[in-house]
Amino acid sequence: MSNNDIVQKLWNLCDVLRDDGINYSDYVTELVLLLFIKMVHENTEAGLLNKHTLPTGCRWTDLSDKDGLNLLDDYKRMLLTLSTGKDSEGNTLHADPLILAIYADAQTRLREPRHLKQLIKSLDSIDWFSAQKDGLGDLYEGLLEKNANETKSGAGQYFTPRALIDSMVRVINPQAGEVIQDPAAGTAGFLIAADSYIKAQTDDHFNLDAKQAEFQKNKAFVGVELVPSTRRLALMNCLLHGMEGDEEGVVHLGNSLGQVGMSLPKADVILANPPFGTSKGGDASITRDDLTYPTSNKQLAFLQHIYRNLKPGGRAAVVLPDNVLFEAGVGTDVRRDLMNKCNLHTILRLPTGIFYAAGVKTNVLFFTKGSEADKLQEENCTTNTWVYDLRTNMPNFGKRTPFGQQHLTPFEAVCNVPLAERKEGEWSFNAEEVEVESTEVNDGIDPRLAKSRWRVFSREFIRDTKDDSLDISWLKDANSVDAADLGTPEELADEAMIELKGALADLEALMKSLGAEKEAGVKG
């Protein structure tokens, strides 16, 4: 049984939850409260999880042989103990801060003991030996992705595609010993991908000494998540991937645009897909008073936090919507400050349709704190910005045409070339099908490169010609209509008049036909 098969089997259990009146939004939370107990059991049996074991009375074996009301009551008692560390009489059974955080305020909405028993039997029937080969963390990750891709669940509103996360990590190239952060961690996808990348480079930490391996496990990764239920999923995800973090776990509960963000240590690497939207107050409001450019735009606030929180020479890759690239006022100030303090060396224009929210246009900004020559430099760090257009003339991505690694491979091929050795050229499919009109953007460029998806723009061009807007495109959309082909206003008006007259004639004929039918009906 492959991991995909197991993920599908787990997802099918949501039918059981639905039969008990549990809705889509609570499916995964309800399922993983039970699933995590099972996974801890399987990891413990395999000798893979020793430190964060569950206390006696709260283990899988304490559930699997029960039935009826005793089963449901014991499960509710188990969740209470895991969330508080105490039994019903107030006796302390465990004080593991990570388990307490994972099960904070955990409750089940299950009402029928038979449904709980059905879930337990189904989990027991899975071939966990096969699942262990790929790691239970990857299985759990697959379930989260499955949930995010379900339209009805809403969980994938801004879910970052796995292929994009992995591509961003490969371009950033995180290394063992570096502090890696995500200030909008979600279910910790970026942090786990970075950890997997480093494990692959170090033979699963085999090439590290004990002190270095301990750093990777407990100190290398830090995330922040605002929503408690999402943070719960993130903590489980990290622990199943062997990432423990500090006493609060890898992902801390809080708001990066508030006090928690101000207290984060400087990072070597930041990977993030901050939430889109405008702050409207409440828990999610922007309360930072240390940002140079106050704004209610959460993306602009997150961008400021990210480039300010990098160490000199630190690297970042951030998913941001188009408005961050062209918004005037504070937006211009933030972009100018970014290009002063960081080398904004690459922008990847992403295709539409790869995120849940239809029509959201996004980009990935790659930048390094300071210049190549002087990591402490804070003025004029950006000299050239390379743009890769992966949006124009791309397919309409969705369930029928999924966005995958094959679409990002050409970008990685040119992006991983050292900055001083980068060259323009035709890269990625469909580039040969588009034309570029002669504009000042293309002046002095070899005509053979006119169809390139990969283009470099100087800081002077961005400042003087674009007024510090980063919304730069040059490829002609094959589906767009050229204004030169539309005809004169008089010709367009004549065509509209002919169409209107034709429509009026059709309407008159219909009215006559209806009148004749009505008259015939009266006579009959």
mmCIF file of C-alpha atoms in Angstrom, residues 232-449:
data_model
loop_
_atom_site.group_PDB
_atom_site.id
_atom_site.type_symbol
_atom_site.label_atom_id
_atom_site.label_comp_id
_atom_site.label_asym_id
_atom_site.label_seq_id
_atom_site.Cartn_x
_atom_site.Cartn_y
_atom_site.Cartn_z
ATOM 1 C CA ARG A 232 -1.691 22.115 16.540
ATOM 2 C CA LEU A 233 -1.415 20.551 13.077
ATOM 3 C CA ALA A 234 1.999 22.164 12.614
ATOM 4 C CA LEU A 235 3.369 20.850 15.918
ATOM 5 C CA MET A 236 2.206 17.326 15.111
ATOM 6 C CA ASN A 237 3.680 17.637 11.633
ATOM 7 C CA CYS A 238 7.071 18.748 12.961
ATOM 8 C CA LEU A 239 7.247 16.115 15.683
ATOM 9 C CA LEU A 240 6.420 13.324 13.232
ATOM 10 C CA HIS A 241 9.286 14.612 11.061
ATOM 11 C CA GLY A 242 11.708 14.520 13.991
ATOM 12 C CA MET A 243 11.697 18.292 14.592
ATOM 13 C CA GLU A 244 11.143 19.134 18.265
ATOM 14 C CA GLY A 245 12.093 22.788 18.694
ATOM 15 C CA ASP A 246 12.268 24.476 22.084
ATOM 16 C CA GLU A 247 9.795 24.076 24.950
ATOM 17 C CA GLU A 248 7.076 25.673 22.819
ATOM 18 C CA GLY A 249 7.828 23.369 19.918
ATOM 19 C CA VAL A 250 9.022 24.425 16.471
ATOM 20 C CA VAL A 251 5.962 26.591 15.781
ATOM 21 C CA HIS A 252 5.056 29.189 18.407
ATOM 22 C CA LEU A 253 1.536 30.510 18.902
ATOM 23 C CA GLY A 254 1.238 34.217 18.229
ATOM 24 C CA ASN A 255 1.195 37.063 15.743
ATOM 25 C CA SER A 256 4.367 37.940 13.840
ATOM 26 C CA LEU A 257 2.896 41.388 13.257
ATOM 27 C CA GLY A 258 2.698 41.841 17.030
ATOM 28 C CA GLN A 259 4.921 41.310 20.069
ATOM 29 C CA VAL A 260 5.882 37.740 19.112
ATOM 30 C CA GLY A 261 7.373 38.947 15.835
ATOM 31 C CA MET A 262 9.366 41.645 17.591
ATOM 32 C CA SER A 263 10.970 39.066 19.886
ATOM 33 C CA LEU A 264 12.051 36.622 17.170
ATOM 34 C CA PRO A 265 15.835 36.265 16.846
ATOM 35 C CA LYS A 266 17.542 37.157 13.577
ATOM 36 C CA ALA A 267 17.474 34.418 10.951
ATOM 37 C CA ASP A 268 19.851 33.124 8.297
ATOM 38 C CA VAL A 269 16.944 32.014 6.093
ATOM 39 C CA ILE A 270 13.277 33.025 5.965
ATOM 40 C CA LEU A 271 10.755 31.146 3.828
ATOM 41 C CA ALA A 272 7.146 32.303 3.903
ATOM 42 C CA ASN A 273 3.778 32.688 2.233
ATOM 43 C CA PRO A 274 2.168 35.366 4.430
ATOM 44 C CA PRO A 275 -1.644 35.621 4.559
ATOM 45 C CA PHE A 276 -3.241 37.958 2.044
ATOM 46 C CA GLY A 277 -5.553 40.791 3.012
ATOM 47 C CA THR A 278 -5.848 43.962 5.052
ATOM 48 C CA SER A 279 -5.851 44.086 8.820
ATOM 49 C CA LYS A 280 -9.271 44.963 10.245
ATOM 50 C CA GLY A 281 -8.311 44.961 13.912
ATOM 51 C CA GLY A 282 -8.847 42.244 16.498
ATOM 52 C CA ASP A 283 -6.363 39.472 17.197
ATOM 53 C CA ALA A 284 -4.916 39.661 13.700
ATOM 54 C CA SER A 285 -4.275 43.409 13.806
ATOM 55 C CA ILE A 286 -0.857 44.856 13.115
ATOM 56 C CA THR A 287 0.450 46.062 16.452
ATOM 57 C CA ARG A 288 4.136 46.438 15.610
ATOM 58 C CA ASP A 289 5.502 49.866 16.451
ATOM 59 C CA ASP A 290 9.008 49.082 15.195
ATOM 60 C CA LEU A 291 8.214 48.955 11.474
ATOM 61 C CA THR A 292 9.569 51.936 9.552
ATOM 62 C CA TYR A 293 6.479 52.238 7.343
ATOM 63 C CA PRO A 294 3.188 51.726 9.241
ATOM 64 C CA THR A 295 0.517 50.090 7.084
ATOM 65 C CA SER A 296 -2.730 48.112 7.332
ATOM 66 C CA ASN A 297 -1.610 45.960 4.381
ATOM 67 C CA LYS A 298 -0.517 42.693 6.000
ATOM 68 C CA GLN A 299 1.731 41.674 3.102
ATOM 69 C CA LEU A 300 3.663 44.950 3.234
ATOM 70 C CA ALA A 301 3.983 44.581 7.006
ATOM 71 C CA PHE A 302 5.171 40.972 6.693
ATOM 72 C CA LEU A 303 7.667 41.961 3.989
ATOM 73 C CA GLN A 304 9.131 44.630 6.291
ATOM 74 C CA HIS A 305 9.361 42.141 9.142
ATOM 75 C CA ILE A 306 11.115 39.587 6.927
ATOM 76 C CA TYR A 307 13.869 41.744 5.478
ATOM 77 C CA ARG A 308 14.440 43.454 8.828
ATOM 78 C CA ASN A 309 14.688 40.102 10.622
ATOM 79 C CA LEU A 310 17.394 38.650 8.368
ATOM 80 C CA LYS A 311 20.978 38.518 9.558
ATOM 81 C CA PRO A 312 23.503 40.327 7.343
ATOM 82 C CA GLY A 313 23.921 37.998 4.375
ATOM 83 C CA GLY A 314 20.685 36.189 5.260
ATOM 84 C CA ARG A 315 18.432 34.911 2.449
ATOM 85 C CA ALA A 316 14.694 34.971 1.947
ATOM 86 C CA ALA A 317 12.092 33.633 -0.460
ATOM 87 C CA VAL A 318 8.594 35.075 0.019
ATOM 88 C CA VAL A 319 5.309 34.544 -1.828
ATOM 89 C CA LEU A 320 3.529 37.872 -2.301
ATOM 90 C CA PRO A 321 0.519 39.041 -4.337
ATOM 91 C CA ASP A 322 0.846 41.433 -7.270
ATOM 92 C CA ASN A 323 -0.357 44.473 -5.325
ATOM 93 C CA VAL A 324 2.852 44.446 -3.261
ATOM 94 C CA LEU A 325 4.783 44.935 -6.504
ATOM 95 C CA PHE A 326 2.915 48.037 -7.685
ATOM 96 C CA GLU A 327 0.988 49.591 -4.763
ATOM 97 C CA ALA A 328 1.822 53.292 -4.454
ATOM 98 C CA GLY A 329 2.467 55.293 -1.294
ATOM 99 C CA VAL A 330 3.698 53.058 1.511
ATOM 100 C CA GLY A 331 4.123 50.242 -1.011
ATOM 101 C CA THR A 332 6.689 52.303 -2.939
ATOM 102 C CA ASP A 333 8.489 53.197 0.292
ATOM 103 C CA VAL A 334 8.697 49.541 1.379
ATOM 104 C CA ARG A 335 9.991 48.361 -2.025
ATOM 105 C CA ARG A 336 12.584 51.116 -2.094
ATOM 106 C CA ASP A 337 13.711 50.249 1.442
ATOM 107 C CA LEU A 338 13.861 46.555 0.503
ATOM 108 C CA MET A 339 16.061 47.269 -2.532
ATOM 109 C CA ASN A 340 18.285 49.517 -0.412
ATOM 110 C CA LYS A 341 18.821 47.059 2.432
ATOM 111 C CA CYS A 342 18.724 43.836 0.388
ATOM 112 C CA ASN A 343 19.834 42.555 -2.964
ATOM 113 C CA LEU A 344 16.490 41.770 -4.595
ATOM 114 C CA HIS A 345 18.091 39.563 -7.205
ATOM 115 C CA THR A 346 15.155 37.495 -8.512
ATOM 116 C CA ILE A 347 11.384 37.702 -8.979
ATOM 117 C CA LEU A 348 9.363 34.693 -10.114
ATOM 118 C CA ARG A 349 5.988 35.667 -11.619
ATOM 119 C CA LEU A 350 3.729 32.733 -10.806
ATOM 120 C CA PRO A 351 0.851 31.525 -12.984
ATOM 121 C CA THR A 352 -2.715 32.183 -11.899
ATOM 122 C CA GLY A 353 -4.835 29.312 -10.632
ATOM 123 C CA ILE A 354 -2.205 27.505 -8.558
ATOM 124 C CA PHE A 355 -3.717 28.810 -5.323
ATOM 125 C CA TYR A 356 -7.194 28.053 -4.069
ATOM 126 C CA ALA A 357 -8.439 31.637 -4.387
ATOM 127 C CA ALA A 358 -9.346 32.104 -8.039
ATOM 128 C CA GLY A 359 -7.681 35.002 -9.804
ATOM 129 C CA VAL A 360 -5.045 35.663 -7.137
ATOM 130 C CA LYS A 361 -1.832 36.659 -8.932
ATOM 131 C CA THR A 362 1.309 35.965 -6.961
ATOM 132 C CA ASN A 363 5.079 36.183 -7.153
ATOM 133 C CA VAL A 364 8.080 34.883 -5.273
ATOM 134 C CA LEU A 365 10.673 37.463 -4.239
ATOM 135 C CA PHE A 366 14.192 36.176 -3.597
ATOM 136 C CA PHE A 367 16.564 38.540 -1.791
ATOM 137 C CA THR A 368 19.734 38.636 0.314
ATOM 138 C CA LYS A 369 20.370 41.046 3.202
ATOM 139 C CA GLY A 370 23.183 43.375 2.153
ATOM 140 C CA SER A 371 25.089 43.363 -1.124
ATOM 141 C CA GLU A 372 27.249 40.596 -2.528
ATOM 142 C CA ALA A 373 30.372 42.608 -1.723
ATOM 143 C CA ASP A 374 29.349 43.850 1.738
ATOM 144 C CA LYS A 375 26.763 41.993 3.815
ATOM 145 C CA LEU A 376 26.551 44.971 6.187
ATOM 146 C CA GLN A 377 25.610 47.388 3.403
ATOM 147 C CA GLU A 378 22.206 49.077 3.912
ATOM 148 C CA GLU A 379 22.022 51.390 0.893
ATOM 149 C CA ASN A 380 21.784 50.561 -2.835
ATOM 150 C CA CYS A 381 22.193 46.801 -2.305
ATOM 151 C CA THR A 382 20.150 45.973 -5.397
ATOM 152 C CA THR A 383 21.915 46.629 -8.704
ATOM 153 C CA ASN A 384 20.044 44.236 -11.023
ATOM 154 C CA THR A 385 16.810 42.292 -10.656
ATOM 155 C CA TRP A 386 16.145 39.208 -12.758
ATOM 156 C CA VAL A 387 12.519 38.406 -13.556
ATOM 157 C CA TYR A 388 11.225 35.006 -14.659
ATOM 158 C CA ASP A 389 7.746 35.178 -16.231
ATOM 159 C CA LEU A 390 6.030 31.867 -15.503
ATOM 160 C CA ARG A 391 2.591 33.461 -15.938
ATOM 161 C CA THR A 392 2.139 34.593 -19.537
ATOM 162 C CA ASN A 393 0.737 31.948 -21.900
ATOM 163 C CA MET A 394 0.724 29.238 -19.266
ATOM 164 C CA PRO A 395 -2.059 26.635 -18.966
ATOM 165 C CA ASN A 396 -5.080 27.187 -16.755
ATOM 166 C CA PHE A 397 -3.940 25.201 -13.748
ATOM 167 C CA GLY A 398 -6.392 23.309 -11.576
ATOM 168 C CA LYS A 399 -7.377 19.766 -10.715
ATOM 169 C CA ARG A 400 -7.394 18.741 -14.383
ATOM 170 C CA THR A 401 -4.076 20.440 -15.121
ATOM 171 C CA PRO A 402 -2.076 20.329 -11.878
ATOM 172 C CA PHE A 403 0.875 22.617 -11.342
ATOM 173 C CA GLY A 404 3.999 20.544 -10.800
ATOM 174 C CA GLN A 405 7.758 20.383 -10.619
ATOM 175 C CA GLN A 406 8.093 20.162 -14.404
ATOM 176 C CA HIS A 407 6.868 23.749 -14.682
ATOM 177 C CA LEU A 408 9.529 25.038 -12.274
ATOM 178 C CA THR A 409 12.543 23.077 -13.529
ATOM 179 C CA PRO A 410 13.489 25.641 -16.244
ATOM 180 C CA PHE A 411 13.315 28.452 -13.679
ATOM 181 C CA GLU A 412 15.584 26.586 -11.274
ATOM 182 C CA ALA A 413 18.028 25.856 -14.089
ATOM 183 C CA VAL A 414 18.644 29.554 -14.745
ATOM 184 C CA CYS A 415 18.112 30.791 -11.191
ATOM 185 C CA ASN A 416 20.789 28.543 -9.698
ATOM 186 C CA VAL A 417 23.456 30.007 -11.974
ATOM 187 C CA PRO A 418 25.656 32.483 -10.000
ATOM 188 C CA LEU A 419 24.466 36.066 -10.414
ATOM 189 C CA ALA A 420 27.592 37.160 -12.273
ATOM 190 C CA GLU A 421 27.180 34.331 -14.808
ATOM 191 C CA ARG A 422 23.444 34.603 -15.514
ATOM 192 C CA LYS A 423 22.357 35.009 -19.139
ATOM 193 C CA GLU A 424 19.075 35.789 -20.802
ATOM 194 C CA GLY A 425 17.569 33.283 -23.192
ATOM 195 C CA GLU A 426 14.484 31.274 -24.128
ATOM 196 C CA TRP A 427 13.471 29.237 -21.097
ATOM 197 C CA SER A 428 10.322 27.180 -20.427
ATOM 198 C CA PHE A 429 7.618 25.887 -22.741
ATOM 199 C CA ASN A 430 5.302 28.295 -24.608
ATOM 200 C CA ALA A 431 7.985 30.974 -24.636
ATOM 201 C CA GLU A 432 8.502 30.360 -28.356
ATOM 202 C CA GLU A 433 4.827 31.029 -29.054
ATOM 203 C CA VAL A 434 4.748 34.640 -27.924
ATOM 204 C CA GLU A 435 5.958 37.865 -29.429
ATOM 205 C CA VAL A 436 7.381 40.941 -27.782
ATOM 206 C CA GLU A 437 6.597 44.368 -29.139
ATOM 207 C CA SER A 438 9.448 46.786 -29.616
ATOM 208 C CA THR A 439 9.521 48.875 -26.436
ATOM 209 C CA GLU A 440 12.249 50.568 -24.480
ATOM 210 C CA VAL A 441 12.361 47.498 -22.237
ATOM 211 C CA ASN A 442 13.782 45.555 -25.165
ATOM 212 C CA ASP A 443 16.018 48.250 -26.649
ATOM 213 C CA GLY A 444 19.519 46.958 -27.198
ATOM 214 C CA ILE A 445 18.520 43.315 -26.642
ATOM 215 C CA ASP A 446 19.374 40.705 -29.236
ATOM 216 C CA PRO A 447 16.135 39.991 -31.231
ATOM 217 C CA ARG A 448 16.788 36.275 -30.773
ATOM 218 C CA LEU A 449 16.123 36.806 -27.068
#
